[in-house]
Amino acid sequence: MILHPLRAFTLCFALALSLFSVSSWANALESLRVWPSPDETRVVIDLKSEAEYSYFTLSGPDRLVVDLKDTQLKTKLPLTVQGSPVLRKIRKSSPPNSGTYRLVFELTKKTPVQLFKLAPTPGGQYGHRLVVDISHGSSKATAAPTSPSKTQVSRDASQLLGTADIVVALDAGHGGEDPGSIGPTRKYEKHATLAISKKVADQLNAIPGMKAVLTRRGDYFVNLNKRSEIARKNKAHLLVSIHADAFHSPKPRGGSVFVLNTRRANTEIARWVENHEEQSQLLGGAGEVLAKNNNDKNVSQTLLDLQFSHSQKEGYKVATKILSEMGRAGVHLHKKEPVNASLAVLKSPDIPSVLVETGFISNPTEERLLFQRSHQDKLARSLTQAIVKYFEENPPEGTLFANRGKSIKHKVSRGESLSVIAKKYGSSTRAIMSANNLKSTSLAVGQTLTIPGAQASVSVPKASNPVETKTITHTVQRGEYLGKIAAKYKVSVGDIKRENKLRSDTLKLGQKLKITVSLKDQPLRKHKVQRGEFLGKIAKKYGVSVNSLRRANNLKSDQLAVGQTLIIPNN
């Protein structure tokens, strides 16, 4: 059959137009990232353009089905999920029509799910995303603030006895999908904040009468609403959110402490941080951005003003003490007075809250310091001392701190020894024996002891360091594979794949991998002294102190010989 020239041209043009339309407008699924956390498993679907989707659930077995319209696949499936109690596998399935791509999430049980879209981040870290949050179990909504006249004060036995702990919630900023600010050498804020938070928690837990609660313990994202909810659920007396500052210029440096003020931020830096944290909420979480004023007319503004007034006043006291302790420890301060800002994490009307910016990760020198163990120790000790001093002056009713200097009654429980009880109250075995006329250390269950008044001031002990991490670059050698590399650095294959966005287990010779390792597991480093090098220069190169170099190499003097081999310590 011979087509008329005009008809043939029209048909070819229509075909070309349809192919052009599909190639130009079709979306693409570029990657899938899974972030299990204690409460939920988050799946982030990276897309070329904004998602147009629908979803439904199936039972027998339990599945979540997501249909992505006009989308093609540019990553490998199926994906087997590790570390999640609710999600086993993500695979493709037969679509309902030719213009749809179907994803199936194989679940271990029926559980609530939430899907929402995220736009590209202003900094360019991420493009269009579809986020799937799969709950690990039913969660209770956070209770709304109630009127002070109707508030029921719940007292447990420890409060009635005056022995309750002061609870401090420590919020390590960002995490998981949200890296926070990124330094000049690509170090992530989320890793520094977690390391410092763990150190503060370690020191607070070593003090009788104090207890620390972490809003996150690993590399996963916690929604801003959830952070305050964790603090509230644990009856926290204070919320301290730990961050690392950033700016569009590398020049600013030093620590700052932010306190809540719903009015406009009073410095350019404060406005920058407000915008950055707002973008961060969009980057990692769903729901409205809480950093804007709440215009809900149904909320009693008078009540909120009263609660915020108290929270702001106490937060300001804590902020002032933190700045004082940081300054005394030799930490450079960007601002010597608390900075006002309207940040979401500070908006807990019933819990005094502060946000500590430990330094500028956008400043090359401070980026290095923020990942240095000795500097992290300095920051953590400053924060701990400030928190302790605040509560010494403002002890909550019913706590051990409120009864310092007074005798306290303690009822012996099963498994308790005299030394355990003495440690709990910051006393000594001898003092308790003397106060109770005890002739031996033997105790009976149910026996009531008088605990003599504790010392007037609390000393912050030097607590042992928790696990700290450092991100290193590994170059793939001949014969190496993911399992072998993971074993060498004592990390999981999944961690390496996630950190490097690997879609398969195949590696290339010479390929560079970013690996976050525990400092104690980091392979031993050696350095051969070159002409013109001295201890200070070598210490700066590896981010360690001169003293640690001296100790690691048993140096009796600072003189070095060309060609001499030095061991570089991991701290």
Coordinates of C-alpha atoms in Angstrom, one line a residue:
M1 CA 0.0 0.0 0.0
I2 CA 1.4 3.4 -1.0
L3 CA 0.6 6.3 1.3
H4 CA -0.1 9.8 0.0
P5 CA 3.0 12.0 0.6
L6 CA 1.0 14.5 2.7
R7 CA -0.6 11.7 4.8
A8 CA 2.8 10.0 5.3
F9 CA 4.3 13.3 6.5
T10 CA 1.4 13.9 8.9
L11 CA 1.7 10.3 10.4
C12 CA 5.5 10.6 10.9
F13 CA 5.1 14.1 12.5
A14 CA 2.5 12.8 14.9
L15 CA 4.7 9.8 15.8
A16 CA 7.7 12.0 16.4
L17 CA 5.6 14.5 18.4
S18 CA 4.4 11.6 20.7
L19 CA 7.9 10.3 21.2
F20 CA 9.2 13.8 21.9
S21 CA 6.4 14.3 24.4
V22 CA 7.1 11.0 26.3
S23 CA 10.9 11.6 26.4
S24 CA 10.5 15.2 27.4
W25 CA 7.7 14.9 30.0
A26 CA 8.0 11.4 31.5
N27 CA 9.2 11.3 35.1
A28 CA 12.0 9.0 36.2
L29 CA 12.5 7.1 39.5
E30 CA 16.2 7.7 40.1
S31 CA 16.8 6.0 43.4
L32 CA 15.3 4.6 46.6
R33 CA 16.7 5.3 50.1
V34 CA 15.5 3.5 53.3
W35 CA 16.0 5.1 56.8
P36 CA 14.8 2.9 59.6
S37 CA 14.4 4.7 63.0
P38 CA 13.0 3.5 66.3
D39 CA 9.4 4.6 65.6
E40 CA 9.1 4.4 61.8
T41 CA 10.8 3.4 58.6
R42 CA 11.2 6.2 56.1
V43 CA 11.5 5.5 52.4
V44 CA 12.7 8.4 50.1
I45 CA 11.9 8.0 46.4
D46 CA 14.1 10.4 44.4
L47 CA 12.4 11.5 41.2
K48 CA 13.4 13.6 38.2
S49 CA 10.3 15.8 38.5
E50 CA 7.3 16.2 40.8
A51 CA 5.5 13.0 41.6
E52 CA 2.0 12.3 40.4
Y53 CA 0.9 9.2 42.4
S54 CA -1.8 7.2 44.1
Y55 CA -1.6 4.4 46.6
F56 CA -3.6 1.7 48.4
T57 CA -3.0 -1.2 50.9
L58 CA -3.6 -4.9 50.6
S59 CA -3.7 -7.7 53.1
G60 CA -2.9 -11.5 53.1
P61 CA 0.0 -10.7 52.9
D62 CA 0.2 -7.1 54.0
R63 CA 1.4 -4.7 51.2
L64 CA 1.5 -1.1 50.3
V65 CA 1.1 -0.4 46.6
V66 CA 2.2 2.9 45.1
D67 CA 1.4 3.9 41.5
L68 CA 3.7 6.5 39.9
K69 CA 2.1 8.0 36.9
D70 CA 4.1 8.6 33.7
T71 CA 7.3 7.3 35.3
Q72 CA 10.1 5.1 34.2
L73 CA 12.6 3.2 36.4
K74 CA 16.3 4.3 36.5
T75 CA 17.4 2.2 39.5
K76 CA 17.6 -1.5 40.3
L77 CA 14.8 -3.4 42.0
P78 CA 13.9 -5.5 44.0
L79 CA 15.4 -3.9 47.1
T80 CA 15.8 -6.1 50.2
V81 CA 15.4 -4.0 53.3
Q82 CA 17.5 -4.6 56.5
G83 CA 17.0 -3.1 59.9
S84 CA 13.3 -2.4 59.6
P85 CA 10.7 -4.3 61.7
V86 CA 7.9 -3.5 59.3
L87 CA 9.3 -3.4 55.8
R88 CA 10.9 -6.5 54.1
K89 CA 11.2 -5.6 50.4
I90 CA 10.4 -3.1 47.7
R91 CA 9.7 -4.5 44.3
K92 CA 8.0 -3.6 41.0
S93 CA 4.7 -5.2 39.9
S94 CA 2.4 -5.2 36.8
P95 CA 1.0 -1.7 36.4
P96 CA -2.8 -1.1 35.8
N97 CA -1.9 0.6 32.5
S98 CA 1.1 1.4 30.3
G99 CA 1.7 4.9 31.6
T100 CA 2.1 3.9 35.2
Y101 CA 5.0 2.4 37.2
R102 CA 3.9 0.3 40.2
L103 CA 5.9 -0.2 43.4
V104 CA 5.0 -2.8 46.0
F105 CA 6.2 -2.5 49.6
E106 CA 6.1 -5.9 51.3
L107 CA 5.2 -5.4 55.0
T108 CA 5.4 -7.6 58.0
K109 CA 2.1 -6.4 59.4
K110 CA -0.7 -4.0 58.9
T111 CA 0.5 -0.5 60.0
P112 CA -0.3 3.2 59.4
V113 CA 1.5 4.8 56.4
Q114 CA 1.9 8.4 55.4
L115 CA 3.0 9.7 51.9
F116 CA 3.9 13.2 51.0
K117 CA 5.9 15.1 48.4
L118 CA 9.0 17.3 49.0
A119 CA 10.2 20.0 46.6
P120 CA 13.9 20.4 45.6
T121 CA 16.0 21.9 48.4
P122 CA 17.2 25.5 47.9
G123 CA 20.8 24.3 48.4
G124 CA 20.5 21.7 45.7
Q125 CA 21.2 18.7 48.0
Y126 CA 18.0 17.0 46.8
G127 CA 15.6 17.2 43.9
H128 CA 11.9 16.1 43.9
R129 CA 11.1 13.4 46.4
L130 CA 8.1 11.3 47.4
V131 CA 8.4 10.2 51.0
V132 CA 6.8 7.1 52.5
D133 CA 6.7 6.9 56.3
I134 CA 5.7 3.5 57.6
S135 CA 4.9 3.5 61.3
H136 CA 6.3 0.7 63.5
G137 CA 3.2 0.8 65.6
S138 CA 0.2 3.0 66.5
S139 CA 1.3 6.3 67.9
K140 CA -0.6 8.5 70.3
A141 CA -1.1 12.2 69.4
T142 CA 0.6 14.7 71.5
A143 CA -1.7 16.3 74.0
A144 CA -2.6 19.9 73.6
P145 CA -1.6 22.3 76.4
T146 CA -4.2 22.6 79.1
S147 CA -5.2 25.5 81.3
P148 CA -3.0 25.9 84.4
S149 CA -6.2 25.8 86.6
K150 CA -7.1 22.4 85.3
T151 CA -3.6 20.9 85.1
Q152 CA -3.3 17.7 87.1
V153 CA 0.2 17.4 88.6
S154 CA 1.1 13.7 88.5
R155 CA 3.5 12.8 91.4
D156 CA 5.2 9.5 91.5
A157 CA 6.8 8.0 94.7
S158 CA 10.2 9.6 94.0
Q159 CA 8.7 13.1 93.8
L160 CA 6.8 12.6 97.1
L161 CA 10.1 11.4 98.7
G162 CA 12.0 14.3 97.1
T163 CA 14.3 12.0 95.2
A164 CA 13.1 12.5 91.6
D165 CA 15.6 13.0 88.8
I166 CA 15.9 16.2 86.8
V167 CA 15.3 15.1 83.2
V168 CA 17.1 16.9 80.4
A169 CA 16.1 16.2 76.8
L170 CA 19.0 16.5 74.3
D171 CA 18.1 17.0 70.7
A172 CA 20.8 16.1 68.2
G173 CA 19.9 18.3 65.2
H174 CA 19.0 16.8 61.8
G175 CA 19.8 13.1 61.0
G176 CA 19.1 10.5 58.3
E177 CA 17.5 12.1 55.2
D178 CA 18.4 15.6 56.6
P179 CA 22.2 16.1 56.8
G180 CA 21.9 19.6 58.1
S181 CA 24.6 22.0 57.0
I182 CA 27.5 20.7 55.0
G183 CA 31.1 21.9 55.6
P184 CA 33.7 22.8 53.0
T185 CA 35.2 19.3 53.1
R186 CA 31.7 17.7 52.9
K187 CA 31.3 16.9 56.6
Y188 CA 27.7 16.7 57.8
E189 CA 26.3 18.7 60.7
K190 CA 24.1 15.7 61.7
H191 CA 27.2 13.6 62.7
A192 CA 28.8 16.3 64.9
T193 CA 25.5 17.1 66.7
L194 CA 24.9 13.4 67.6
A195 CA 28.5 13.0 68.9
I196 CA 28.3 16.1 71.1
S197 CA 24.8 15.2 72.3
K198 CA 26.0 11.7 73.4
K199 CA 28.9 13.2 75.3
V200 CA 26.6 15.6 77.2
A201 CA 24.2 12.7 78.0
D202 CA 27.0 10.6 79.2
Q203 CA 28.2 13.4 81.6
L204 CA 24.7 14.2 82.9
N205 CA 23.9 10.6 83.6
A206 CA 27.0 10.4 85.7
I207 CA 25.6 13.0 88.1
P208 CA 23.3 11.8 91.0
G209 CA 19.8 13.3 90.5
M210 CA 20.1 13.9 86.7
K211 CA 18.9 11.9 83.8
A212 CA 19.4 12.6 80.0
V213 CA 17.0 11.6 77.2
L214 CA 18.2 11.7 73.6
T215 CA 15.6 12.5 70.9
R216 CA 17.6 10.4 68.5
R217 CA 20.4 7.9 69.1
G218 CA 21.5 7.2 65.5
D219 CA 21.5 8.5 62.0
Y220 CA 17.8 8.8 61.3
F221 CA 15.4 11.8 61.0
V222 CA 13.0 12.7 63.8
N223 CA 10.2 15.1 62.9
L224 CA 10.3 18.4 64.8
N225 CA 6.9 17.7 66.4
K226 CA 8.2 14.3 67.5
R227 CA 11.3 15.8 69.2
S228 CA 9.2 17.9 71.6
E229 CA 6.8 15.0 72.1
I230 CA 9.8 12.7 73.2
A231 CA 10.8 15.4 75.7
R232 CA 7.2 15.8 77.0
K233 CA 6.7 12.0 77.2
N234 CA 9.8 11.7 79.4
K235 CA 8.6 14.7 81.6
A236 CA 11.7 16.7 80.6
H237 CA 12.5 19.8 82.7
L238 CA 14.6 21.3 79.9
L239 CA 15.1 20.7 76.1
V240 CA 18.5 21.5 74.6
S241 CA 18.8 21.3 70.8
I242 CA 22.4 21.0 69.5
H243 CA 23.3 22.2 66.1
A244 CA 26.2 23.6 64.1
D245 CA 25.7 27.0 62.4
A246 CA 26.2 27.8 58.8
F247 CA 26.3 31.0 56.6
H248 CA 26.8 31.8 52.9
S249 CA 30.2 33.2 53.8
P250 CA 33.0 31.1 55.4
K251 CA 34.1 34.0 57.6
P252 CA 31.7 33.9 60.5
R253 CA 32.8 31.7 63.4
G254 CA 32.0 30.9 67.0
G255 CA 29.1 29.5 69.1
S256 CA 25.7 31.1 69.7
V257 CA 22.7 30.2 71.8
F258 CA 19.2 30.9 70.5
V259 CA 16.1 31.5 72.6
L260 CA 12.5 31.8 71.5
N261 CA 11.2 35.1 70.4
T262 CA 8.2 35.2 68.0
R263 CA 9.1 38.6 66.8
R264 CA 11.4 39.1 63.8
A265 CA 15.0 37.8 64.3
N266 CA 17.3 40.6 65.5
T267 CA 20.4 39.8 63.5
E268 CA 21.2 38.8 59.9
I269 CA 22.7 35.5 61.2
A270 CA 19.5 34.7 63.2
R271 CA 17.4 35.3 60.1
W272 CA 19.7 33.1 58.1
V273 CA 19.4 30.3 60.7
E274 CA 15.6 30.7 60.8
N275 CA 15.5 30.2 57.0
H276 CA 18.0 27.3 57.1
E277 CA 16.0 25.5 59.8
E278 CA 12.8 26.1 57.9
Q279 CA 14.3 24.6 54.8
S280 CA 15.5 21.7 56.9
Q281 CA 12.0 21.0 58.1
L282 CA 10.9 20.9 54.4
L283 CA 13.9 18.7 53.7
G284 CA 13.2 16.0 56.2
G285 CA 9.7 16.3 57.6
A286 CA 6.0 16.5 56.7
G287 CA 3.4 19.0 57.8
E288 CA 3.4 22.7 58.1
V289 CA 6.6 24.6 58.9
L290 CA 6.2 25.5 62.6
A291 CA 8.7 28.4 62.4
K292 CA 5.8 30.6 61.4
N293 CA 3.4 32.3 63.8
N294 CA 0.4 30.2 64.6
N295 CA -2.8 32.1 63.5
D296 CA -5.3 29.5 64.8
K297 CA -7.9 31.7 66.4
N298 CA -9.3 28.7 68.3
V299 CA -6.2 28.4 70.4
S300 CA -6.3 30.5 73.6
Q301 CA -3.6 33.1 72.9
T302 CA -3.7 34.3 76.5
L303 CA -2.9 30.8 77.8
L304 CA -0.1 30.3 75.3
D305 CA 1.4 33.7 76.1
L306 CA 1.5 32.8 79.8
Q307 CA 3.2 29.5 79.2
F308 CA 5.6 30.9 76.6
S309 CA 6.5 33.7 79.0
H310 CA 7.7 31.3 81.6
S311 CA 9.4 29.1 79.1
Q312 CA 11.2 32.0 77.5
K313 CA 12.3 33.4 80.8
E314 CA 13.8 30.1 82.0
G315 CA 15.3 29.4 78.5
Y316 CA 17.1 32.8 78.6
K317 CA 18.6 31.9 82.0
V318 CA 19.9 28.6 80.7
A319 CA 21.2 30.3 77.5
T320 CA 23.1 32.9 79.5
K321 CA 24.8 30.2 81.6
I322 CA 25.8 28.1 78.5
L323 CA 27.4 31.1 76.9
S324 CA 29.3 31.9 80.1
E325 CA 30.6 28.3 80.4
M326 CA 31.6 28.1 76.7
G327 CA 33.5 31.4 77.0
R328 CA 35.3 30.3 80.2
A329 CA 36.3 27.1 78.4
G330 CA 37.9 29.0 75.6
V331 CA 35.3 28.4 73.0
H332 CA 35.1 31.3 70.6
L333 CA 31.6 33.0 70.8
H334 CA 29.9 34.5 67.8
K335 CA 27.4 36.3 70.1
K336 CA 28.0 36.8 73.8
E337 CA 24.3 37.3 74.5
P338 CA 21.4 34.9 73.7
V339 CA 20.0 35.5 70.2
N340 CA 16.3 35.8 69.6
A341 CA 14.8 33.6 66.9
S342 CA 11.5 32.0 66.0
L343 CA 12.7 28.3 65.6
A344 CA 10.3 25.4 65.6
V345 CA 12.2 23.3 68.1
L346 CA 12.1 26.1 70.7
K347 CA 8.3 26.3 70.6
S348 CA 7.4 24.0 73.5
P349 CA 5.4 26.3 75.8
D350 CA 5.6 23.8 78.7
I351 CA 9.3 23.0 78.5
P352 CA 12.0 25.7 78.6
S353 CA 14.1 25.2 75.5
V354 CA 17.4 26.5 74.0
L355 CA 19.1 25.9 70.7
V356 CA 22.9 25.8 70.9
E357 CA 24.9 26.5 67.8
T358 CA 28.3 24.9 68.6
G359 CA 30.2 26.7 65.9
F360 CA 30.1 27.5 62.1
I361 CA 30.5 24.3 60.1
S362 CA 30.8 26.6 57.0
N363 CA 34.1 27.9 58.5
P364 CA 37.0 25.6 57.5
T365 CA 38.7 25.8 60.9
E366 CA 35.5 25.2 62.9
E367 CA 34.5 22.4 60.6
R368 CA 37.7 20.6 61.6
L369 CA 37.2 21.4 65.3
L370 CA 33.6 20.2 65.4
F371 CA 34.8 16.7 64.5
Q372 CA 37.8 16.7 66.9
R373 CA 37.4 14.7 70.0
S374 CA 39.1 17.2 72.4
H375 CA 36.9 20.1 71.1
Q376 CA 33.7 18.0 71.4
D377 CA 34.7 17.2 75.0
K378 CA 35.2 20.9 75.7
L379 CA 31.8 21.8 74.3
A380 CA 30.0 18.9 76.1
R381 CA 31.6 19.8 79.4
S382 CA 30.6 23.4 79.0
L383 CA 27.0 22.5 78.3
T384 CA 26.8 20.0 81.2
Q385 CA 28.3 22.5 83.7
A386 CA 25.9 25.2 82.6
I387 CA 22.9 22.9 82.9
V388 CA 23.9 21.7 86.3
K389 CA 24.5 25.3 87.6
Y390 CA 21.1 26.4 86.3
F391 CA 19.3 23.6 88.1
E392 CA 21.3 24.2 91.3
E393 CA 19.9 27.7 91.3
N394 CA 16.4 26.6 90.0
P395 CA 15.7 23.1 91.3
P396 CA 12.3 21.7 90.3
E397 CA 10.1 20.7 93.3
G398 CA 10.3 17.1 94.4
T399 CA 13.8 16.5 92.9
L400 CA 17.0 15.4 94.6
F401 CA 18.5 18.7 93.6
A402 CA 15.7 20.6 95.5
N403 CA 16.6 18.6 98.7
R404 CA 20.3 19.0 98.6
G405 CA 21.5 19.8 102.2
K406 CA 18.4 18.1 103.6
S407 CA 18.2 14.5 105.0
I408 CA 16.2 12.2 102.7
K409 CA 14.4 8.9 103.5
H410 CA 15.2 5.9 101.3
K411 CA 13.4 2.5 101.3
V412 CA 15.7 -0.3 100.4
S413 CA 14.6 -2.3 97.3
R414 CA 15.6 -5.8 96.2
G415 CA 19.1 -5.9 94.7
E416 CA 20.3 -2.6 96.2
S417 CA 23.5 -2.4 98.1
L418 CA 24.9 0.4 100.3
S419 CA 27.4 1.5 97.6
V420 CA 24.6 1.6 95.0
I421 CA 22.4 3.8 97.2
A422 CA 25.3 6.1 98.1
K423 CA 26.1 6.6 94.4
K424 CA 22.5 7.3 93.6
Y425 CA 22.4 10.2 96.1
G426 CA 25.9 11.5 95.7
S427 CA 26.8 10.4 99.2
S428 CA 29.3 7.9 100.6
T429 CA 28.9 4.5 102.3
R430 CA 30.6 5.8 105.4
A431 CA 28.2 8.8 105.7
I432 CA 25.1 6.7 105.3
M433 CA 26.4 4.1 107.9
S434 CA 27.1 6.9 110.3
A435 CA 23.7 8.6 109.9
N436 CA 21.9 5.3 110.5
N437 CA 24.2 3.8 113.2
L438 CA 24.9 0.8 111.0
K439 CA 27.5 -1.7 112.2
S440 CA 27.8 -3.5 108.9
T441 CA 27.0 -2.9 105.2
S442 CA 24.2 -5.6 105.2
L443 CA 20.7 -4.3 104.3
A444 CA 17.2 -5.7 104.5
V445 CA 14.6 -5.3 101.8
G446 CA 12.1 -2.6 103.0
Q447 CA 14.6 -1.1 105.5
T448 CA 14.3 2.7 105.7
L449 CA 17.6 4.6 105.6
T450 CA 18.3 8.3 106.3
I451 CA 20.4 9.8 103.6
P452 CA 22.4 12.7 105.0
G453 CA 22.3 16.0 103.1
A454 CA 24.5 16.1 100.0
Q455 CA 27.3 18.5 99.4
A456 CA 26.4 22.1 98.6
S457 CA 27.6 22.2 95.0
V458 CA 27.6 19.5 92.3
S459 CA 30.8 18.7 90.5
V460 CA 30.7 17.5 86.9
P461 CA 32.7 14.2 86.6
K462 CA 34.8 13.5 83.6
A463 CA 32.7 10.7 82.0
S464 CA 34.0 8.1 79.7
N465 CA 33.5 8.9 76.0
P466 CA 30.7 7.2 74.1
V467 CA 31.4 5.8 70.7
E468 CA 32.5 8.6 68.3
T469 CA 32.7 8.5 64.6
K470 CA 34.8 9.9 61.8
T471 CA 34.2 9.9 58.0
I472 CA 37.2 8.6 56.0
T473 CA 37.8 8.0 52.3
H474 CA 38.7 4.4 51.3
T475 CA 40.2 3.7 47.8
V476 CA 39.1 0.3 46.5
Q477 CA 42.1 -2.0 46.0
R478 CA 42.5 -5.1 43.8
G479 CA 40.6 -8.1 45.3
E480 CA 38.4 -6.0 47.6
Y481 CA 34.7 -6.3 47.8
L482 CA 32.0 -4.6 49.9
G483 CA 31.9 -7.4 52.6
K484 CA 35.7 -7.3 53.0
I485 CA 35.8 -3.5 53.3
A486 CA 32.9 -3.5 55.8
A487 CA 34.6 -6.1 57.9
K488 CA 37.9 -4.1 57.9
Y489 CA 36.1 -1.0 59.3
K490 CA 33.6 -2.9 61.5
V491 CA 30.6 -1.4 59.7
S492 CA 27.7 -3.0 57.7
V493 CA 27.5 -3.3 53.9
G494 CA 24.2 -1.5 54.1
D495 CA 25.8 1.5 55.8
I496 CA 28.5 1.8 53.1
K497 CA 25.9 1.5 50.3
R498 CA 23.7 4.1 51.8
E499 CA 26.5 6.6 52.5
N500 CA 27.8 6.3 48.9
K501 CA 24.3 5.9 47.2
L502 CA 25.5 2.6 45.7
R503 CA 22.8 0.8 43.6
S504 CA 24.7 -2.5 43.5
D505 CA 27.5 -4.4 45.2
T506 CA 29.8 -4.1 42.3
L507 CA 33.0 -1.9 42.9
K508 CA 35.6 -0.6 40.5
L509 CA 39.3 -0.6 41.1
G510 CA 40.4 2.8 42.5
Q511 CA 36.8 3.8 43.4
K512 CA 36.6 6.1 46.4
L513 CA 34.2 5.3 49.2
K514 CA 33.1 7.5 52.1
I515 CA 32.9 5.4 55.2
T516 CA 31.9 6.6 58.7
V517 CA 33.8 4.5 61.2
S518 CA 34.1 4.4 65.0
L519 CA 37.3 6.2 66.0
K520 CA 38.4 3.2 68.1
D521 CA 38.0 1.0 65.0
Q522 CA 39.8 3.3 62.6
P523 CA 42.9 1.5 61.1
L524 CA 46.2 2.7 62.5
R525 CA 47.7 5.6 60.6
K526 CA 51.4 6.1 60.0
H527 CA 53.2 9.2 58.7
K528 CA 56.8 9.4 57.3
V529 CA 58.4 12.7 58.2
Q530 CA 59.3 14.9 55.2
R531 CA 61.9 17.7 55.0
G532 CA 60.6 20.9 56.6
E533 CA 57.9 19.2 58.7
F534 CA 57.5 19.6 62.5
L535 CA 55.1 18.2 65.1
G536 CA 52.7 21.2 65.0
K537 CA 52.4 21.0 61.2
I538 CA 51.8 17.2 61.3
A539 CA 49.3 17.4 64.1
K540 CA 47.3 20.1 62.1
K541 CA 47.4 17.9 59.0
Y542 CA 45.7 15.0 60.8
G543 CA 43.5 17.0 63.1
V544 CA 45.1 15.7 66.4
S545 CA 46.9 17.5 69.2
V546 CA 50.7 17.8 69.5
N547 CA 50.5 16.2 73.0
S548 CA 48.6 13.1 71.6
L549 CA 51.4 12.7 69.0
R550 CA 54.0 12.9 71.7
R551 CA 52.2 10.2 73.8
A552 CA 51.5 7.9 70.9
N553 CA 55.2 7.9 69.8
N554 CA 56.8 8.2 73.3
L555 CA 58.7 11.3 72.1
K556 CA 61.1 12.8 74.7
S557 CA 61.6 15.9 72.6
D558 CA 59.9 17.7 69.6
Q559 CA 62.9 17.1 67.3
L560 CA 62.1 14.9 64.3
A561 CA 64.4 13.2 61.7
V562 CA 63.6 13.2 58.0
G563 CA 62.2 9.7 57.2
Q564 CA 61.2 9.0 60.8
T565 CA 57.8 7.1 61.0
L566 CA 55.2 8.5 63.4
I567 CA 52.1 6.7 64.6
I568 CA 49.0 9.0 64.2
P569 CA 46.6 8.5 67.1
N570 CA 42.8 8.3 66.5
N571 CA 42.1 11.0 69.1

